[in-house]
Each structure stands twice: as structure tokens, then as C-alpha cells.
XYZ file of C-alpha atoms in Angstrom:
778
model
C 133.054 140.750 121.672
C 129.958 143.111 120.285
C 126.553 142.450 122.126
C 123.667 143.571 120.402
C 120.855 144.133 123.487
C 117.144 144.348 122.521
C 114.436 145.629 124.657
C 111.952 142.886 125.647
C 109.143 144.905 123.857
C 108.530 148.493 122.593
C 105.548 148.624 124.606
C 106.745 147.739 128.055
C 109.676 150.185 127.506
C 106.725 153.002 126.585
C 105.342 151.888 130.282
C 108.411 153.122 132.340
C 107.496 156.453 133.696
C 110.603 158.840 133.307
C 109.579 162.543 135.054
C 110.393 165.478 133.104
C 112.127 166.802 135.905
C 114.033 163.736 136.403
C 118.104 164.390 136.808
C 121.049 163.799 138.678
C 121.856 165.063 142.569
C 119.752 164.514 145.583
C 116.640 165.561 146.992
C 116.217 168.552 148.560
C 113.718 168.354 151.472
C 113.043 170.525 154.290
C 115.695 168.719 156.282
C 118.343 168.814 153.750
C 119.625 166.823 151.511
C 118.630 162.626 151.796
C 121.968 160.993 152.830
C 122.236 158.270 150.045
C 123.706 160.533 146.859
C 124.935 157.638 144.785
C 124.375 153.813 143.942
C 126.509 152.143 141.572
C 126.499 148.474 140.243
C 129.409 146.998 138.568
C 129.039 143.450 137.604
C 131.380 141.200 135.727
C 129.806 137.943 134.513
C 131.956 134.974 133.624
C 129.719 132.129 132.196
C 126.926 131.330 134.994
C 129.018 133.363 137.525
C 128.341 137.152 138.552
C 131.018 139.088 140.335
C 129.568 142.371 141.464
C 130.649 145.241 143.458
C 127.839 147.469 145.049
C 128.730 151.118 145.378
C 126.849 153.603 148.084
C 127.893 156.990 148.830
C 126.506 158.923 151.350
C 126.661 162.950 151.947
C 126.330 164.800 154.963
C 124.490 168.093 153.885
C 123.702 168.812 157.738
C 125.748 171.048 159.888
C 126.602 168.439 162.421
C 127.327 164.853 162.385
C 125.311 162.456 160.538
C 124.267 158.875 161.163
C 122.843 157.576 157.746
C 120.682 154.219 157.488
C 120.307 152.560 154.271
C 118.032 149.282 153.669
C 118.529 147.912 150.582
C 118.219 144.472 148.558
C 120.931 142.174 147.116
C 120.344 139.226 144.797
C 119.589 136.518 147.366
C 121.280 133.737 145.995
C 124.441 135.782 146.071
C 127.189 135.785 148.793
C 128.441 139.077 150.360
C 132.456 138.534 150.802
C 133.531 142.189 151.695
C 133.312 145.724 152.619
C 135.188 148.555 152.444
C 134.362 152.159 153.715
C 136.414 155.073 152.147
C 136.472 158.915 153.528
C 138.929 161.601 153.684
C 141.506 159.531 152.005
C 141.402 156.792 153.835
C 139.941 153.188 153.368
C 139.369 150.937 155.973
C 138.385 147.163 155.190
C 135.755 145.712 157.293
C 135.896 142.681 159.370
C 133.287 139.745 159.478
C 132.290 139.415 163.394
C 129.204 137.622 165.036
C 126.404 140.256 164.668
C 126.065 141.075 168.276
C 129.933 141.641 168.440
C 129.814 143.871 165.152
C 127.112 146.009 166.718
C 129.170 146.352 170.013
C 132.257 147.452 168.160
C 129.772 149.685 166.100
C 128.262 151.426 168.734
C 131.367 152.258 170.550
C 133.182 153.808 167.603
C 130.291 156.131 167.250
C 130.363 157.021 170.974
C 133.907 157.467 170.511
C 133.590 160.121 167.802
C 134.965 157.740 165.173
C 133.632 156.961 161.582
C 132.525 153.443 161.423
C 129.950 151.370 158.892
C 128.020 148.284 159.842
C 126.275 146.059 157.055
C 123.697 143.519 158.347
C 121.179 141.056 156.828
C 117.844 140.754 157.747
C 116.308 138.434 155.032
C 118.402 136.528 151.987
C 117.477 139.582 149.850
C 117.265 142.289 152.325
C 120.301 144.190 154.001
C 120.848 147.299 156.360
C 123.872 149.567 156.423
C 124.656 152.388 158.759
C 127.215 154.674 158.295
C 127.976 156.998 161.430
C 129.858 160.473 162.001
C 129.749 161.824 158.691
C 131.285 164.915 159.022
C 129.413 167.972 157.654
C 130.045 168.409 153.854
C 131.936 164.952 153.952
C 131.370 162.404 151.669
C 131.695 158.492 152.982
C 131.786 155.679 150.120
C 131.099 151.987 151.315
C 131.758 149.241 148.767
C 130.388 145.525 149.301
C 131.759 142.924 147.117
C 129.572 139.448 146.178
C 129.503 136.631 144.125
C 126.505 134.849 142.954
C 125.179 132.064 140.131
C 123.351 133.088 137.129
C 120.143 130.725 137.048
C 120.309 129.178 133.802
C 116.720 127.723 132.346
C 115.742 126.472 128.782
C 118.981 127.632 127.145
C 119.294 131.288 128.912
C 121.057 132.637 131.850
C 119.408 135.744 133.958
C 121.091 138.311 135.798
C 118.977 139.635 138.023
C 119.736 142.740 140.573
C 117.011 143.909 143.094
C 116.672 147.669 143.522
C 114.467 148.509 145.954
C 112.789 146.827 148.918
C 109.427 147.003 148.395
C 106.546 147.327 151.359
C 105.891 144.149 152.724
C 102.699 143.347 154.495
C 102.971 142.839 158.328
C 100.632 140.537 160.340
C 100.422 140.171 164.006
C 100.036 142.168 167.024
C 102.289 144.974 167.794
C 104.880 144.233 170.295
C 105.374 146.723 173.291
C 109.016 148.470 173.786
C 111.124 150.263 171.361
C 111.472 148.731 168.015
C 114.878 147.213 166.955
C 114.997 149.011 163.720
C 114.479 152.601 162.117
C 111.527 151.565 159.782
C 108.151 152.401 159.403
C 106.190 149.658 161.037
C 106.482 148.695 164.792
C 107.864 144.979 165.703
C 104.982 142.260 165.793
C 104.990 138.819 167.478
C 104.816 137.152 164.089
C 107.494 139.267 162.551
C 109.923 140.712 165.544
C 112.075 142.605 163.060
C 109.535 144.263 161.257
C 111.120 147.810 161.783
C 114.130 146.568 159.919
C 112.617 145.340 156.573
C 109.832 148.517 156.475
C 112.117 151.395 155.164
C 110.109 154.842 154.374
C 108.979 155.479 150.902
C 108.850 158.456 148.957
C 105.849 159.694 147.269
C 105.515 159.447 143.600
C 106.520 162.535 141.716
C 109.803 163.846 143.199
C 112.650 163.870 141.045
C 115.627 160.852 141.396
C 116.661 161.112 144.776
C 119.970 159.569 143.976
C 122.495 158.821 141.009
C 122.156 155.141 139.849
C 124.639 153.646 137.690
C 124.658 150.110 136.222
C 127.388 148.311 134.507
C 127.651 144.776 133.524
C 130.694 143.167 131.672
C 129.947 139.908 129.754
C 132.620 137.211 129.227
C 130.836 134.175 128.099
C 133.605 131.429 129.308
C 133.404 129.973 125.834
C 129.625 129.419 125.879
C 128.061 130.596 122.627
C 125.760 133.749 123.310
C 122.957 134.707 121.425
C 121.062 138.162 121.460
C 120.799 139.619 125.227
C 117.838 140.768 126.113
C 117.015 143.568 128.630
C 113.953 143.650 130.737
C 112.277 146.980 132.443
C 115.564 149.670 132.546
C 116.464 150.882 129.068
C 120.321 150.021 128.133
C 123.292 151.086 126.148
C 126.230 148.906 125.006
C 129.753 148.915 124.018
C 131.458 146.161 123.120
C 130.718 143.357 125.674
C 129.550 146.043 128.390
C 125.890 146.885 129.246
C 124.925 149.804 130.857
C 121.425 151.478 132.034
C 120.851 154.733 130.169
C 120.753 157.958 132.474
C 118.166 159.099 134.618
C 116.840 155.642 135.487
C 115.687 155.012 138.996
C 116.012 152.374 141.230
C 112.284 151.682 141.921
C 112.354 147.901 140.078
C 114.726 144.794 139.302
C 117.359 144.970 136.874
C 117.327 142.164 134.617
C 119.379 140.696 131.837
C 118.521 137.731 130.058
C 121.703 135.716 128.480
C 120.725 132.936 125.943
C 123.943 130.455 126.539
C 123.869 127.287 124.116
C 125.217 124.600 126.974
C 127.614 122.116 126.225
C 126.627 119.303 129.033
C 126.988 118.539 132.533
C 130.357 119.375 134.527
C 131.653 119.167 137.849
C 134.464 121.703 139.274
C 136.149 120.385 142.479
C 138.024 123.561 144.312
C 140.326 122.107 147.179
C 140.683 124.286 150.542
C 144.759 123.795 150.189
C 146.991 122.886 147.543
C 147.908 119.412 147.334
C 146.082 115.849 147.543
C 143.987 115.066 150.388
C 142.279 117.247 152.464
C 138.846 118.524 151.892
C 137.282 121.088 149.518
C 133.884 122.068 147.838
C 132.384 121.188 144.525
C 129.999 122.352 142.166
C 128.164 120.059 140.157
C 125.890 120.974 136.784
C 123.805 118.012 135.484
C 121.799 118.549 132.398
C 117.922 116.887 132.602
C 117.571 114.029 130.230
C 115.311 114.465 126.954
C 111.064 114.601 128.044
C 110.736 111.406 129.355
C 108.362 109.558 127.318
C 106.398 107.672 130.411
C 102.751 109.496 130.714
C 102.655 111.700 133.646
C 100.766 110.493 136.613
C 97.251 112.159 137.593
C 97.594 115.261 139.573
C 95.976 116.729 142.091
C 96.575 120.452 141.804
C 95.609 123.019 144.393
C 96.258 126.832 143.083
C 96.528 129.833 145.288
C 95.868 132.886 143.775
C 97.303 136.523 145.734
C 94.392 139.017 145.535
C 95.980 141.762 148.258
C 96.295 145.362 147.711
C 100.230 145.358 146.720
C 98.827 142.922 143.540
C 96.899 145.808 141.888
C 97.325 147.117 138.354
C 99.244 144.783 135.901
C 100.139 142.466 138.608
C 96.991 141.746 138.930
C 95.871 141.064 135.467
C 99.117 139.089 134.854
C 98.302 137.043 138.055
C 94.821 136.119 136.797
C 96.142 135.093 133.187
C 98.671 132.942 134.875
C 96.369 131.437 137.344
C 93.913 130.608 134.259
C 97.064 129.403 132.199
C 97.334 126.727 135.090
C 93.808 125.560 135.056
C 93.778 125.304 131.398
C 96.540 122.847 131.565
C 94.889 120.270 133.368
C 93.476 117.022 132.143
C 90.148 114.948 132.561
C 92.167 112.568 135.055
C 93.523 115.651 137.511
C 91.654 117.055 140.243
C 92.444 120.501 141.333
C 91.330 123.546 143.883
C 91.282 127.116 143.253
C 91.620 129.553 146.380
C 91.819 133.325 146.090
C 92.975 134.983 149.305
C 93.876 138.299 150.853
C 93.150 138.734 154.682
C 90.302 136.178 153.713
C 89.990 133.082 151.202
C 87.489 132.664 148.765
C 86.586 129.837 146.393
C 84.659 129.130 143.038
C 80.846 128.866 144.355
C 79.916 125.745 142.436
C 83.229 123.555 143.242
C 82.904 123.006 146.858
C 85.232 122.368 149.401
C 87.910 119.996 148.565
C 89.197 118.657 145.083
C 87.099 118.915 142.027
C 87.317 116.531 138.506
C 89.264 118.672 135.998
C 86.326 118.395 133.875
C 85.657 121.395 131.153
C 82.684 122.797 133.351
C 84.475 122.847 136.452
C 87.437 124.495 134.850
C 85.395 127.135 133.018
C 83.841 127.934 136.701
C 87.373 128.040 138.032
C 88.503 130.602 135.455
C 85.556 132.553 135.696
C 86.011 132.958 139.331
C 89.709 134.111 138.558
C 88.454 136.380 136.301
C 86.459 138.266 139.107
C 89.628 138.739 141.582
C 90.409 142.261 141.996
C 93.242 143.439 144.524
C 92.518 144.371 147.824
C 92.963 143.823 151.712
C 96.100 142.469 153.325
C 98.677 139.313 152.698
C 97.733 136.559 155.079
C 99.745 133.905 153.179
C 100.130 131.366 155.974
C 96.468 130.321 156.185
C 95.960 129.559 152.580
C 99.285 127.889 152.371
C 98.017 125.382 155.358
C 94.601 124.830 153.712
C 96.114 124.351 150.335
C 98.445 121.717 151.780
C 95.493 120.061 153.949
C 93.980 119.353 150.317
C 96.673 117.438 149.313
C 97.390 114.753 152.209
C 95.863 111.915 150.233
C 98.275 109.689 148.555
C 96.344 107.165 146.057
C 98.815 107.078 143.521
C 98.374 110.683 142.286
C 101.356 113.607 142.219
C 100.424 116.382 144.652
C 101.073 119.777 143.656
C 100.963 123.410 144.947
C 101.185 126.504 142.885
C 101.312 129.911 144.465
C 101.110 132.988 142.539
C 101.955 136.034 144.179
C 104.237 139.197 144.681
C 105.415 137.599 148.027
C 105.448 141.049 149.739
C 105.081 139.666 153.426
C 107.262 140.208 156.367
C 106.787 136.970 158.325
C 108.870 134.863 155.966
C 110.432 133.119 158.937
C 106.904 132.118 160.344
C 105.734 130.676 157.266
C 108.794 128.853 156.295
C 108.611 127.269 159.930
C 105.011 126.476 159.793
C 104.957 125.114 156.251
C 107.883 122.946 156.491
C 106.134 120.744 158.984
C 103.077 120.069 156.499
C 104.878 120.217 153.028
C 105.650 116.114 152.994
C 105.949 115.090 149.269
C 103.791 117.789 147.887
C 105.702 119.654 145.027
C 105.349 123.453 145.760
C 106.130 126.024 142.615
C 106.233 129.891 143.038
C 105.167 132.201 140.481
C 106.501 135.852 141.350
C 104.711 138.624 139.746
C 106.465 142.006 140.643
C 109.090 144.377 139.226
C 110.261 144.585 142.974
C 109.484 140.481 143.621
C 110.473 139.003 146.956
C 112.662 136.557 145.172
C 114.430 135.673 148.172
C 111.289 134.406 150.096
C 109.681 132.522 146.974
C 112.959 130.890 146.083
C 112.880 129.386 149.772
C 109.435 128.442 149.592
C 109.797 126.543 146.106
C 113.097 124.950 147.318
C 111.420 123.678 150.533
C 108.855 121.985 148.564
C 111.368 120.698 145.860
C 109.588 123.048 143.099
C 110.577 125.746 140.748
C 110.206 129.694 141.106
C 109.370 131.600 138.256
C 109.734 135.126 138.417
C 107.670 137.450 136.021
C 109.054 141.267 135.900
C 106.174 142.415 133.153
C 103.084 141.331 131.266
C 105.361 140.401 127.950
C 107.158 137.860 130.068
C 104.154 136.350 131.437
C 103.647 133.839 128.245
C 107.382 132.489 128.466
C 107.024 131.839 132.296
C 103.937 130.215 132.322
C 105.086 127.823 129.216
C 108.142 126.922 131.608
C 105.652 126.351 134.693
C 103.279 124.193 132.148
C 106.475 121.726 131.534
C 107.505 121.620 135.296
C 104.050 121.372 136.906
C 103.763 117.665 136.835
C 106.577 115.071 137.942
C 110.153 115.637 137.480
C 112.129 113.704 134.997
C 114.306 112.289 137.637
C 113.806 112.143 141.080
C 116.238 110.936 144.169
C 119.480 112.462 142.284
C 122.302 111.439 144.681
C 126.012 112.016 143.822
C 128.759 109.680 144.123
C 132.278 110.135 145.848
C 130.654 113.480 147.887
C 129.166 113.952 151.421
C 125.186 112.907 151.133
C 122.965 115.618 150.813
C 119.298 116.173 150.170
C 117.775 114.373 147.559
C 117.157 116.713 144.720
C 114.955 116.390 141.332
C 115.468 117.145 137.634
C 112.866 119.153 135.586
C 112.484 119.554 132.051
C 114.774 122.122 130.664
C 116.238 123.324 134.084
C 120.209 122.301 134.520
C 120.251 120.991 138.338
C 123.253 122.905 140.131
C 124.667 121.334 143.129
C 127.146 123.053 145.525
C 128.718 120.554 148.418
C 131.742 119.227 150.278
C 134.098 116.490 149.478
C 136.950 114.852 151.571
C 140.117 113.484 150.550
C 141.607 113.339 146.449
C 139.447 114.916 144.289
C 138.030 112.100 142.049
C 138.433 111.941 138.290
C 134.627 111.588 137.807
C 131.494 111.322 139.630
C 128.209 109.148 139.272
C 124.982 111.023 139.161
C 121.972 108.648 139.834
C 118.373 108.665 140.560
C 114.997 107.501 139.373
C 112.960 108.228 136.490
C 109.227 108.639 136.039
C 109.062 104.936 135.313
C 111.016 104.120 138.310
C 113.608 102.786 136.180
C 117.247 103.904 136.962
C 119.282 107.026 135.885
C 122.965 107.403 135.662
C 125.174 109.842 134.145
C 128.861 109.874 134.890
C 130.178 113.675 135.183
C 133.976 114.165 134.455
C 135.930 116.109 137.080
C 137.745 119.630 136.559
C 140.109 120.410 139.412
C 141.339 124.208 140.163
C 141.319 127.062 142.276
C 138.201 129.120 142.110
C 136.973 130.758 145.431
C 133.887 131.683 143.872
C 132.724 127.825 144.152
C 133.590 128.079 147.567
C 131.651 131.363 148.467
C 128.468 130.249 146.542
C 128.676 126.771 148.518
C 128.977 128.760 151.695
C 125.876 130.939 150.718
C 123.965 127.818 150.186
C 124.889 125.826 153.230
C 123.956 128.923 155.414
C 120.867 129.652 153.589
C 119.863 126.288 154.361
C 121.114 126.059 158.005
C 118.956 129.591 158.676
C 115.907 127.822 157.384
C 116.340 124.956 159.918
C 116.996 127.458 162.421
C 113.775 129.282 161.537
C 112.029 126.042 161.481
C 113.191 125.563 165.431
C 116.472 124.105 165.383
C 118.211 126.918 167.111
C 121.067 124.862 168.286
C 122.142 125.600 165.029
C 123.297 129.040 165.933
C 126.902 128.196 166.505
C 127.325 126.319 163.402
C 125.786 129.383 161.580
C 128.227 131.648 163.013
C 131.303 129.160 162.253
C 130.755 128.507 158.875
C 129.943 132.014 158.072
C 133.314 133.376 159.778
C 135.403 130.509 158.430
C 134.583 131.226 154.880
C 134.295 134.914 154.987
C 130.482 135.084 153.659
C 127.710 137.292 155.226
C 125.053 135.814 157.124
C 121.951 136.683 159.691
C 123.896 136.060 162.513
C 126.990 138.069 161.375
C 128.167 141.230 160.254
C 130.772 143.231 158.584
C 131.844 146.221 160.746
C 134.466 149.027 159.518
C 135.799 151.424 161.778
C 138.278 154.094 161.482
C 140.857 154.634 164.140
C 140.664 158.235 164.415
C 138.235 160.465 166.273
C 136.616 163.161 164.276
C 133.618 164.062 166.238
C 134.709 163.296 169.971
C 131.487 164.068 172.260
C 129.751 166.202 169.496
C 126.339 166.057 168.202
C 124.929 163.716 165.710
C 121.692 163.430 163.663
C 120.331 160.341 162.725
C 118.328 160.100 158.961
C 116.850 156.782 157.158
C 117.067 157.153 153.468
C 113.566 156.647 152.354
C 113.855 154.218 149.131
C 111.789 154.681 145.950
C 108.079 153.633 145.498
C 108.307 150.475 143.365
C 107.314 150.869 139.628
C 103.823 149.762 139.039
C 102.292 149.501 141.859
C 98.662 151.124 141.599
C 98.592 152.099 145.722
C 101.546 154.673 144.818
C 100.788 155.504 141.199
C 97.457 157.444 141.737
C 97.426 160.726 140.885
C 96.456 161.938 144.136
C 98.058 160.149 147.204
C 95.863 157.437 148.404
C 93.645 158.214 151.096
C 95.471 156.321 153.526
C 98.298 158.687 152.935
C 98.979 161.931 155.021
C 100.424 164.227 151.934
C 104.104 165.233 152.597
C 104.411 163.068 155.587
C 104.445 159.557 156.785
C 102.257 157.294 157.985
C 103.598 157.231 161.946
C 104.363 153.837 163.618
C 101.072 152.313 165.179
C 101.081 152.722 169.227
C 102.716 149.758 171.217
C 100.730 147.197 172.212
C 100.917 144.440 174.260
C 101.293 141.125 173.198
C 98.214 138.641 173.749
C 97.935 137.087 176.816
C 100.246 133.899 176.765
C 101.739 134.364 173.439
C 105.700 134.988 173.688
C 107.343 136.876 170.971
C 108.540 134.179 167.995
C 112.129 133.580 168.066
C 114.223 135.432 165.391
C 116.983 136.829 163.681
C 116.455 140.244 164.921
C 119.145 141.932 166.965
C 118.331 141.999 170.626
C 119.677 145.660 171.188
C 117.153 148.140 170.361
C 117.770 151.282 168.752
C 116.395 154.248 170.016
C 113.049 155.636 169.386
C 112.287 158.075 166.459
C 109.598 160.013 164.356
C 108.065 159.902 161.164
C 110.536 160.182 158.341
C 110.259 163.417 155.686
C 108.349 162.745 152.342
C 107.631 159.313 153.314
C 104.654 156.589 153.580
C 103.619 152.959 154.146
C 100.651 151.974 152.679
C 97.977 150.588 155.064
C 97.291 147.531 153.372
C 100.725 146.647 154.209
C 99.963 146.377 157.770
C 97.890 143.904 159.792
C 94.352 145.503 160.800
C 94.219 145.094 164.679
C 94.799 141.888 166.647
C 92.047 140.638 165.263
C 93.977 140.008 161.855
C 96.720 138.098 164.213
C 98.519 135.149 162.246
C 98.369 131.977 164.433
C 100.747 129.564 163.844
C 99.176 126.031 163.248
C 99.464 123.866 166.180
C 100.960 126.519 168.179
C 100.043 124.672 171.550
C 102.329 121.485 172.295
C 100.813 118.190 171.021
C 99.201 115.971 173.599
C 100.138 112.087 173.675
C 96.416 111.892 172.709
C 97.061 114.104 169.782
C 99.804 112.179 168.744
C 98.199 108.737 169.073
C 95.049 110.057 166.871
C 98.070 111.175 164.286
C 99.380 107.940 164.601
C 95.894 106.071 163.389
C 95.817 108.321 160.585
C 99.318 107.164 159.373
C 98.555 103.756 159.760
C 95.542 103.621 158.055
C 97.476 105.647 155.229
C 99.796 102.774 154.872
C 97.455 99.945 155.091
C 95.653 101.373 152.382
C 98.858 101.949 150.118
C 100.095 98.298 150.816
C 99.645 96.842 147.196
C 100.556 100.194 145.278
C 103.738 99.908 143.409
C 107.503 100.656 144.886
C 108.152 104.105 143.894
C 104.906 105.034 145.433
C 105.271 103.289 148.470
C 109.127 104.758 148.650
C 107.398 108.431 148.449
C 105.059 107.613 151.270
C 107.771 106.832 153.650
C 109.499 109.362 153.038
C 106.358 111.587 153.389
C 105.890 109.962 157.007
C 109.343 110.403 158.051
C 109.489 114.161 157.313
C 106.255 114.988 159.008
C 107.069 112.476 162.254
C 110.117 114.162 162.628
C 108.360 117.665 162.667
C 105.796 116.375 164.844
C 107.922 114.976 167.507
C 110.107 118.184 167.602
C 110.477 118.881 171.495
C 108.383 116.038 172.665
C 110.061 113.732 175.261
C 108.925 110.496 176.923
C 109.481 106.795 176.479
C 106.146 106.388 174.589
C 107.581 108.410 171.837
C 111.174 106.638 171.396
C 109.710 104.192 168.776
C 108.396 106.743 167.030
C 111.549 109.097 166.564
C 113.563 105.899 165.638
C 111.129 105.242 162.907
C 111.299 108.899 161.863
C 115.017 108.713 161.941
C 114.996 105.455 159.570
C 112.492 106.719 157.312
C 114.605 109.680 156.606
C 117.711 107.920 155.840
C 116.101 105.955 153.134
C 117.287 102.527 152.451
C 115.173 99.333 151.257
C 111.388 100.101 150.587
C 110.239 96.745 151.494
C 112.165 96.500 154.869
C 111.362 100.135 155.891
C 107.516 99.347 154.877
C 107.229 96.639 157.237
C 109.057 98.307 159.870
C 106.616 101.424 159.784
C 103.461 98.978 159.428
C 104.908 97.220 162.864
C 105.649 100.807 164.941
C 102.451 102.455 163.775
C 99.940 99.150 164.419
C 101.394 99.030 168.010
C 101.685 102.723 168.914
C 99.175 103.317 172.000
C 96.443 100.911 170.702
C 93.951 101.477 173.656
C 93.887 105.939 173.141
C 90.713 107.088 172.071
C 90.341 108.573 168.401
C 90.930 111.901 167.253
C 91.060 113.918 163.861
C 94.698 114.846 163.170
C 95.078 118.714 163.957
C 96.233 119.357 160.148
C 92.722 118.030 158.830
C 90.834 120.032 161.264
């Protein structure tokens, strides 16, 4: 097979800056060579699955033993299934262990003078690798194996491999004590592991600090393939192989788009063991129906545009265009609001505080406001999300949509997921990620939480295509409440125009000959399709299900359900897939540095391509030329504010000084305790608060009594989700009926019976309590 790979646009490639002195080899500093000498990515794409091997090669140019730390990204939906360490002709296969046990095993080995390596997950797409007791002049190679799905939308699959962890804005008050990681920013109460996700950043202008190579072999698995398109990196081809050109830098995502012609829905069932019976894993692909001719309902749309410092340059231009396109798609039947934000929130001056009718005049004022937005300040993302969702609390028969345009470069992802999850209800959340090193993991999590879509834009040339897709999906999905027969029940899903629905799950018993997918169309009519089942041994399906399941459990943990930790660990260890509570650790049995000294070095990462704050000819004023911005001084948490629970390891690492030739932009750090992120509803709800909320909910149901069944079903689902979140941690006989109501509504069932039961419970709750405004409407 011969592939023809076309650059996205000549103008785009012309913007890629390759320094005249760029070349192979490590960067020489005043402290010797940087430890990471080579990064190699080898992927094999088979249909819509990518098997990838990531090879990192560390070299010790010092005269003492070395411990190297490398913070790096991986595709957020890929499952890391294995690791090996090779040195001095010996290869050691890593063992997946509970994270604390793995760290103890690694620390014991280093203290005993043995070679060892450990790989840990800090975010769905951010990982930390440490390799210890590398002898002087020695090379140690660590390989990671992973498997992941290729997203398929509008007839094209996308292979995206991130290469750099971009600086992230860290809100909150600095915590006292030793940092838990080797990064450049101190841990805070909002981001307790900030020091693990903020590697030092090389200032622009240095030669390539590592040898980068990427090769992709493409097997279409029988799917017709059109012209493969590359983005951002220059590539060469030979047969069915794609490789990046020599001299490319690890400063932006590597992206390939493969236009497949799909041939319909399908299901693969993979038994855990041979023979009938038992249990197994399935993968189900359901194509959406042709665009429904039923008219879309009126929409309430809130648009959030990130104007923080990291959005400077081409990203701000693209973000303004994207936001304006969203406004232009609204009709006279819609209502909308536009909020631009950094460390504060701004609105168009003439449109007021609430939702405005989408008249020509109002849309013009909104676009005019967007055109004046420029990059500045820090990414305080939680506050605008809370405000935007509060504007969409009304039902009145309208679709509720929130669109977030951002690069997603924040460090408090878990805090945002935990707090926003309580407020989303039936609001559909779409995210548009604009960056060459986008925080895809977080934006995907947020969109999934809001049952919406995440579109990633890595260049201005890609913007029009992405916005066309967002325009088609910003309204109601074609099919909602999608469920599958003969498998374990999961969260109801939706089908969007041009986007196949891919589901992973578990089944028990014998694999069926087919499964039935059911749902409801826009006009509330039934949707049903019979999908044939293919049974085969496919470990990649099981690994991808495990990864999907672990991400879901981790999000629930971040939302406050800390009892899930044992289940997360058990699932990770059973299926051999790395998660945030486990780690791969490899220990060589030989002692090579018993009692000898050791030097610790953290590998600086590239400055992300296209970031104005790094691309200036002179270092920005907040950077000290040739030196790192030091960690801020320790500060005690605010009185009465305990550190937030997190996945960060409890064991602290030793204190460390600034890294050579590295800096963190001040725009990515909070500006003192006055900028601290405060969790909504951080104080415990009182019974008086709850009574006020129940009265509001009862009034909403009374007002919606005569609405169509489909709308009332959505209201009940919304009510069940929010009640469950509000009652979390509350005890007492007064709330028993509310908890039973939340459980019943989340389980679904007959709409009329559920409606009558909800009215009865809400109208009868604490009738004598004084009224107070619900906390989410303050």
C-alpha cells in the first residue's frame, strides 16, 4: 500500500520555526548534558485502534550516578499496558503495583544501589517517569506500550500523539511543607500535586535537546482510505509508513487524519476465557441516523471565551473567530450570553447580566465584544463555568448548551470536575480546545461530563472544519437515552450528527448473536437498530474498556466518592492498565551503586510552539534570563481550609533548587491568596439551605406540569442528578425521602409515575421552613 500524505496547508508549515542550529544530540549546559537523549514513538494503526511503543533513552554525562525525572504526555484515552527497562545488556519487565507500594519498592532499590525505574500517572494525559542509579557514561532505555482508540468523526479518524506538557495555570494558596514533585510550581490547596505537573521549560533559542523520531504504520483493516493529511509536523512516507522529518521538535502534538469510509455499525465481544459462559468485554460502534428532519428546539446558549495569557498569538485570533462563529449560528428563537474571562469575567456592555434574545443587534454587540478580547491574566476557569451554568438553570422547553473555547491549560482539573459535575444537570457542554499542545484530557472529561463533544483545533487552518462540526452538534443530538440490550446497563448516551457512538462495556454469559440499540429521536419517537456481534480474541478491546472504566471511576473519586479507591486499584491490577492509583516499577536485581553519591536532574521540556509568552525575541519581563523562576515561598493554607483530597502521592520528595535554563510564565501561576479558587458550596449544606432548594425544585415541577413527556423526563433526570450531589455527605431522617427520590429518578422508569412521586415528595418536605434563595442562584 502506498500513502500520499498532504500537509494541511503550505502556509501552516511555513509557520513552523526550525532553528538554523537545530540538530541531533543533547543540549550542553553548565551542568552537563540533559538526561533525556532520545524519544522515539512507534505506532501501528489497525483500523480504528493504535498500538504504540514509546521509547525514552536516558544518558548520564555526570561523574556520579544519576536519577533522572521526566514529565511527559501520552494520549489521554490510551491504556498503558506495559513497561520495560534495559541497561548494560539486561532487560527488566516492570510490574504494575499499587502506587504507594511501587514507590516504596523504587525508593528501596535506589537506596540499595540498584537500577530502577517507575512510571506514574498524574493526569489522564500527564505522566512522570523516574530512572535511578544510572552510572556515569551509561544509557538506560525505558519502553512503554499502550493501546488506544482513534476518534472517528465525519468520515475521518484522527491519530494524535502529544509531545510536550504545556505550562498550566495553578490557582490556590501555596501549601506549607515539602513539594510532592520536582516541578517548578509549589503545591496549592486547589492543586495539591502542582509540583508534579509543572516541569521546567527550556527558554526558546536552544538547539534540539533530544533526538525525536516518530513512525506510524497504517493498516486500514479493510476500510477504504483516502488521502492521509498531516498537521504541524513535516512528514515523509514510504509504502504504508509515515515518519516525521529529521530535526523536528517535541514542542507540539503530532496529528494525522485518516479519511476512512465506514461501512456501518458493528460489535465485537471478547470473552475473558475460551468457551461459552463466564464474562467478557465488548466494543460497540453505532453510526448516527441521517440528520433528523424534525426542527430543532429553541436553545439557550452560554459561550465562554478564555482570554488568559496562555491564549496569546494565533490562539487568541482563532478563539475569537470560533466564538464569533458560534454566535452567528444562533437564530431569532434562541437566547444567549457571552462571557470572556481570565482572572475576571467580562460581558458585552449592552446585553445585561442574563440571557439575551439572539436578535441581529444583540449578536452584533456580542461579536463586537469578542473582537476586542485580548490575551491577559490567569485562567480562573471554575468561576465562569459556575456562572455560565447558573444562567442555564431554567427549563421552559429549551435546549441548554454551554460552549467553552479555551486551551484548557489549568492544573486544577480535578477540582473543576468535582464542582461542575454537581451543577451541569441536563446542560450539554461542548469544548473547543485551541492549542498545538492542548490539554485534551481535561477538555474531553468536561465534555463527557456534559454529554457533549470536544473539538480540538491545532492551527488556524483547521478552525473552519472544526467549527462546521461544532455548528452541526451545538443543538440537540439526533438520538438521546441510547441503551444496549444484553449487556450491563451503563450511563445513557447520545448520538450526534456525523459522530459514531463507540461504547465499551462488560457482559456476562454467552455472547449474543446481536444486540439491540435503542433510544429516542428529537421528536420523541423510538430509535432502534439491530447490531450483529462478532466474537473474537482481541486484548486491545479489553484494555480500552479498562482504561475507559478507570477514567470514569477516577472522575467519580475526584467528585468526592473516595470509597472507590479499592475498586480503582483492583480494576487496574486485574486488567494490567495503569491508573492514578497504580504505577509500573522495574528493579534490576544487581547492585551497581552501593553507598555511592547520586545526582538528581529533572528534564526540562520544550517551550510549546505558538505560545507568545515564549516566542518573544527577548525573554519576557517575568523571566530571569538563563535561570528558572524559583518556587514561591511556602505559605500556610488559609485558616479553616484543609488541603483538597487528590491523587498526589503522600510521600514527599526532597527539596530542590531551580532547574538550569528553564522558566515558568508568571501568567500560569496564581497571584497570591486573593486569587484563590473557592469551591462552590464549600461549607456544608444546612437543613435550612436544603429546604430552600427543595422549594425551588417543587416550583419548577409545578410550572412544567403541562409540558411534553420528553421535556418532563429530562427535568426528572436533571433533578435526580442534582439531588444526589446535594445530599452527598448529609445524614439524618429528614433527608431519607429525598435520597430515595434521587435514587429512583436516576434509575429512570415510567415518566408519569416518577413525576407524581417527585411532586409528592418535594411538596411535602419541611413545609414550615423559611425560604432562602438556592445557593447556585446567588
